[in-house]
Amino acid sequence: MATAAERTAMRRAITLAARGLGVTSPNPVVGCVILDAAGEQAGEGFHQRAGGPHAEIHALRAAGERARGGTALVTLEPCNHTGRTGPCAQALVEAGVRRVVYAVSDPNPQATGGADTLRAAGVQVEQGLLADEAEAGNTAWLTSVRLGRPYVLWKYAATLDGRIAAADATSRWITSPEARADVHRLRAEADAVVVGSGTARTDDPQLGVRGVEGAVQPLRVVVDTGATAVRPGARVLDGSAPTLIAVADDAEAGRLPEDAVLRLPRAATGPGLDIGALLAALHTRGVRSVLLEGGPTLAGAFVAAGAVDTVVGYLAPVLLGAGPAALADAGISTISQALRLDVTETVRIGPDLRITAVPVPARKGN
């Protein structure tokens, strides 16, 4: 059983892990705290960037000799493979750590087995401490490994009656400056930001992160099936961040930069691209998390494909009564087919309300 000091240390490790959001991909975010033999904190660390030392290594360096006979609290099972860095399980053994407590098992087949290595070396190992909290903080990476595609967070901003623009198509600004700043935080935590041709044509978005210190600019992706929405000189082609324009494999895209064009098959039904093929192509490029900011048509295609893992809606205390809704056709024709969501968080952001929800798993037999 975990002690009170170990629970406190694991909570600290979870907090530390969050500092790596947006900068460790395609690796997970991980935090680690080392307690010495007397149960006092001796060192801490987190995975700061892909290719750099893992959380355990930072924590062991900070702890020094005090790690010997101590306990390591880690948010993810210590890795057991040599990539750009060495195996953390072996580093813990060599440091003389007596006990390792980790929150979540590593589902990556290339890295798993760290717990077995530790046990074989005589280290006491426990798993599952604050597992739900640790999993929530690493949900993007864990989803990508388990499903073999990037985690997708769909973000939209709407009025209280669900409109994303007025009847005359004006939409700036429905939500407050505070809400828009919060969206930049979401961008900073994502590997890629995805919009559709309607958004590209209407707004000419730049899609970069602003106002977030130390942010790594995400890959900008425009789903432009017919290669007609993104024109030379578009802000998304400004060179400030990498960009992909996803077009149909039979589209004429000669006016676009060749290295920015991603050709994909068309969807089996409907006018757009195959969403599964898009996500597979992004996953191959190391994208583990996607922020979907596209308009209602693209959002509907993602929902229809079962490819939305989290929904974040910013609702402004505004009524329009007419104008486009946040979600277009998602292949749902009757109430029994509705995608039910579990609200996990509601937060006031300035005058607006941010609602976070995740799909409710379908019951067997339904």
PDB file of N, CA and C in Angstrom, residues 186-219:
ATOM      1  N   LEU A 186      -4.611  25.282 -26.084  1.00  0.00           N
ATOM      2  CA  LEU A 186      -4.913  23.996 -26.706  1.00  0.00           C
ATOM      3  C   LEU A 186      -4.017  23.758 -27.921  1.00  0.00           C
ATOM      4  N   ARG A 187      -3.811  24.801 -28.710  1.00  0.00           N
ATOM      5  CA  ARG A 187      -2.923  24.651 -29.874  1.00  0.00           C
ATOM      6  C   ARG A 187      -1.510  24.291 -29.429  1.00  0.00           C
ATOM      7  N   ALA A 188      -1.043  24.931 -28.366  1.00  0.00           N
ATOM      8  CA  ALA A 188       0.317  24.687 -27.899  1.00  0.00           C
ATOM      9  C   ALA A 188       0.497  23.266 -27.401  1.00  0.00           C
ATOM     10  N   GLU A 189      -0.580  22.626 -26.962  1.00  0.00           N
ATOM     11  CA  GLU A 189      -0.501  21.262 -26.450  1.00  0.00           C
ATOM     12  C   GLU A 189      -0.682  20.209 -27.535  1.00  0.00           C
ATOM     13  N   ALA A 190      -1.040  20.626 -28.751  1.00  0.00           N
ATOM     14  CA  ALA A 190      -1.324  19.688 -29.835  1.00  0.00           C
ATOM     15  C   ALA A 190      -0.140  19.576 -30.792  1.00  0.00           C
ATOM     16  N   ASP A 191      -0.034  18.429 -31.432  1.00  0.00           N
ATOM     17  CA  ASP A 191       0.981  18.241 -32.463  1.00  0.00           C
ATOM     18  C   ASP A 191       0.537  18.837 -33.790  1.00  0.00           C
ATOM     19  N   ALA A 192      -0.762  18.845 -34.044  1.00  0.00           N
ATOM     20  CA  ALA A 192      -1.280  19.354 -35.312  1.00  0.00           C
ATOM     21  C   ALA A 192      -2.618  20.040 -35.082  1.00  0.00           C
ATOM     22  N   VAL A 193      -2.858  21.108 -35.843  1.00  0.00           N
ATOM     23  CA  VAL A 193      -4.143  21.806 -35.858  1.00  0.00           C
ATOM     24  C   VAL A 193      -4.757  21.586 -37.223  1.00  0.00           C
ATOM     25  N   VAL A 194      -6.009  21.137 -37.262  1.00  0.00           N
ATOM     26  CA  VAL A 194      -6.659  20.759 -38.513  1.00  0.00           C
ATOM     27  C   VAL A 194      -7.909  21.605 -38.735  1.00  0.00           C
ATOM     28  N   VAL A 195      -8.015  22.190 -39.922  1.00  0.00           N
ATOM     29  CA  VAL A 195      -9.217  22.920 -40.323  1.00  0.00           C
ATOM     30  C   VAL A 195      -9.634  22.446 -41.705  1.00  0.00           C
ATOM     31  N   GLY A 196     -10.849  22.825 -42.098  1.00  0.00           N
ATOM     32  CA  GLY A 196     -11.377  22.440 -43.391  1.00  0.00           C
ATOM     33  C   GLY A 196     -11.297  23.558 -44.405  1.00  0.00           C
ATOM     34  N   SER A 197     -11.754  23.276 -45.611  1.00  0.00           N
ATOM     35  CA  SER A 197     -11.665  24.251 -46.696  1.00  0.00           C
ATOM     36  C   SER A 197     -12.559  25.458 -46.453  1.00  0.00           C
ATOM     37  N   GLY A 198     -13.713  25.250 -45.795  1.00  0.00           N
ATOM     38  CA  GLY A 198     -14.600  26.373 -45.520  1.00  0.00           C
ATOM     39  C   GLY A 198     -13.942  27.392 -44.616  1.00  0.00           C
ATOM     40  N   THR A 199     -13.290  26.909 -43.564  1.00  0.00           N
ATOM     41  CA  THR A 199     -12.580  27.806 -42.652  1.00  0.00           C
ATOM     42  C   THR A 199     -11.434  28.502 -43.359  1.00  0.00           C
ATOM     43  N   ALA A 200     -10.689  27.760 -44.172  1.00  0.00           N
ATOM     44  CA  ALA A 200      -9.559  28.348 -44.893  1.00  0.00           C
ATOM     45  C   ALA A 200     -10.031  29.421 -45.858  1.00  0.00           C
ATOM     46  N   ARG A 201     -11.136  29.161 -46.520  1.00  0.00           N
ATOM     47  CA  ARG A 201     -11.635  30.104 -47.525  1.00  0.00           C
ATOM     48  C   ARG A 201     -12.217  31.355 -46.876  1.00  0.00           C
ATOM     49  N   THR A 202     -12.939  31.180 -45.771  1.00  0.00           N
ATOM     50  CA  THR A 202     -13.637  32.301 -45.148  1.00  0.00           C
ATOM     51  C   THR A 202     -12.725  33.144 -44.264  1.00  0.00           C
ATOM     52  N   ASP A 203     -11.897  32.479 -43.458  1.00  0.00           N
ATOM     53  CA  ASP A 203     -11.118  33.183 -42.431  1.00  0.00           C
ATOM     54  C   ASP A 203      -9.656  33.404 -42.786  1.00  0.00           C
ATOM     55  N   ASP A 204      -9.115  32.647 -43.747  1.00  0.00           N
ATOM     56  CA  ASP A 204      -7.674  32.689 -44.042  1.00  0.00           C
ATOM     57  C   ASP A 204      -6.870  32.636 -42.738  1.00  0.00           C
ATOM     58  N   PRO A 205      -7.051  31.582 -41.923  1.00  0.00           N
ATOM     59  CA  PRO A 205      -6.398  31.524 -40.608  1.00  0.00           C
ATOM     60  C   PRO A 205      -4.911  31.251 -40.724  1.00  0.00           C
ATOM     61  N   GLN A 206      -4.161  31.743 -39.741  1.00  0.00           N
ATOM     62  CA  GLN A 206      -2.723  31.483 -39.688  1.00  0.00           C
ATOM     63  C   GLN A 206      -2.426  30.212 -38.902  1.00  0.00           C
ATOM     64  N   LEU A 207      -3.269  29.894 -37.909  1.00  0.00           N
ATOM     65  CA  LEU A 207      -3.261  28.636 -37.152  1.00  0.00           C
ATOM     66  C   LEU A 207      -2.042  28.444 -36.260  1.00  0.00           C
ATOM     67  N   GLY A 208      -1.295  29.496 -36.004  1.00  0.00           N
ATOM     68  CA  GLY A 208      -0.148  29.378 -35.117  1.00  0.00           C
ATOM     69  C   GLY A 208      -0.526  29.636 -33.673  1.00  0.00           C
ATOM     70  N   VAL A 209       0.429  29.364 -32.787  1.00  0.00           N
ATOM     71  CA  VAL A 209       0.264  29.617 -31.353  1.00  0.00           C
ATOM     72  C   VAL A 209       0.791  31.007 -31.041  1.00  0.00           C
ATOM     73  N   ARG A 210       0.001  31.774 -30.329  1.00  0.00           N
ATOM     74  CA  ARG A 210       0.425  33.099 -29.891  1.00  0.00           C
ATOM     75  C   ARG A 210       0.162  33.235 -28.396  1.00  0.00           C
ATOM     76  N   GLY A 211       1.073  33.923 -27.725  1.00  0.00           N
ATOM     77  CA  GLY A 211       0.871  34.227 -26.316  1.00  0.00           C
ATOM     78  C   GLY A 211       1.181  33.108 -25.352  1.00  0.00           C
ATOM     79  N   VAL A 212       1.814  32.030 -25.819  1.00  0.00           N
ATOM     80  CA  VAL A 212       2.176  30.909 -24.946  1.00  0.00           C
ATOM     81  C   VAL A 212       3.695  30.780 -24.968  1.00  0.00           C
ATOM     82  N   GLU A 213       4.338  31.127 -23.878  1.00  0.00           N
ATOM     83  CA  GLU A 213       5.794  31.132 -23.811  1.00  0.00           C
ATOM     84  C   GLU A 213       6.373  29.740 -24.011  1.00  0.00           C
ATOM     85  N   GLY A 214       7.373  29.638 -24.871  1.00  0.00           N
ATOM     86  CA  GLY A 214       8.055  28.370 -25.105  1.00  0.00           C
ATOM     87  C   GLY A 214       7.299  27.377 -25.958  1.00  0.00           C
ATOM     88  N   ALA A 215       6.194  27.793 -26.549  1.00  0.00           N
ATOM     89  CA  ALA A 215       5.379  26.853 -27.321  1.00  0.00           C
ATOM     90  C   ALA A 215       6.096  26.407 -28.594  1.00  0.00           C
ATOM     91  N   VAL A 216       5.918  25.132 -28.934  1.00  0.00           N
ATOM     92  CA  VAL A 216       6.376  24.600 -30.212  1.00  0.00           C
ATOM     93  C   VAL A 216       5.212  24.725 -31.187  1.00  0.00           C
ATOM     94  N   GLN A 217       5.436  25.369 -32.321  1.00  0.00           N
ATOM     95  CA  GLN A 217       4.353  25.566 -33.277  1.00  0.00           C
ATOM     96  C   GLN A 217       3.887  24.219 -33.832  1.00  0.00           C
ATOM     97  N   PRO A 218       2.591  23.954 -33.791  1.00  0.00           N
ATOM     98  CA  PRO A 218       2.086  22.676 -34.301  1.00  0.00           C
ATOM     99  C   PRO A 218       2.089  22.629 -35.825  1.00  0.00           C
ATOM    100  N   LEU A 219       2.012  21.432 -36.348  1.00  0.00           N
ATOM    101  CA  LEU A 219       1.810  21.235 -37.778  1.00  0.00           C
ATOM    102  C   LEU A 219       0.432  21.789 -38.147  1.00  0.00           C
TER     103      LEU A 219
END
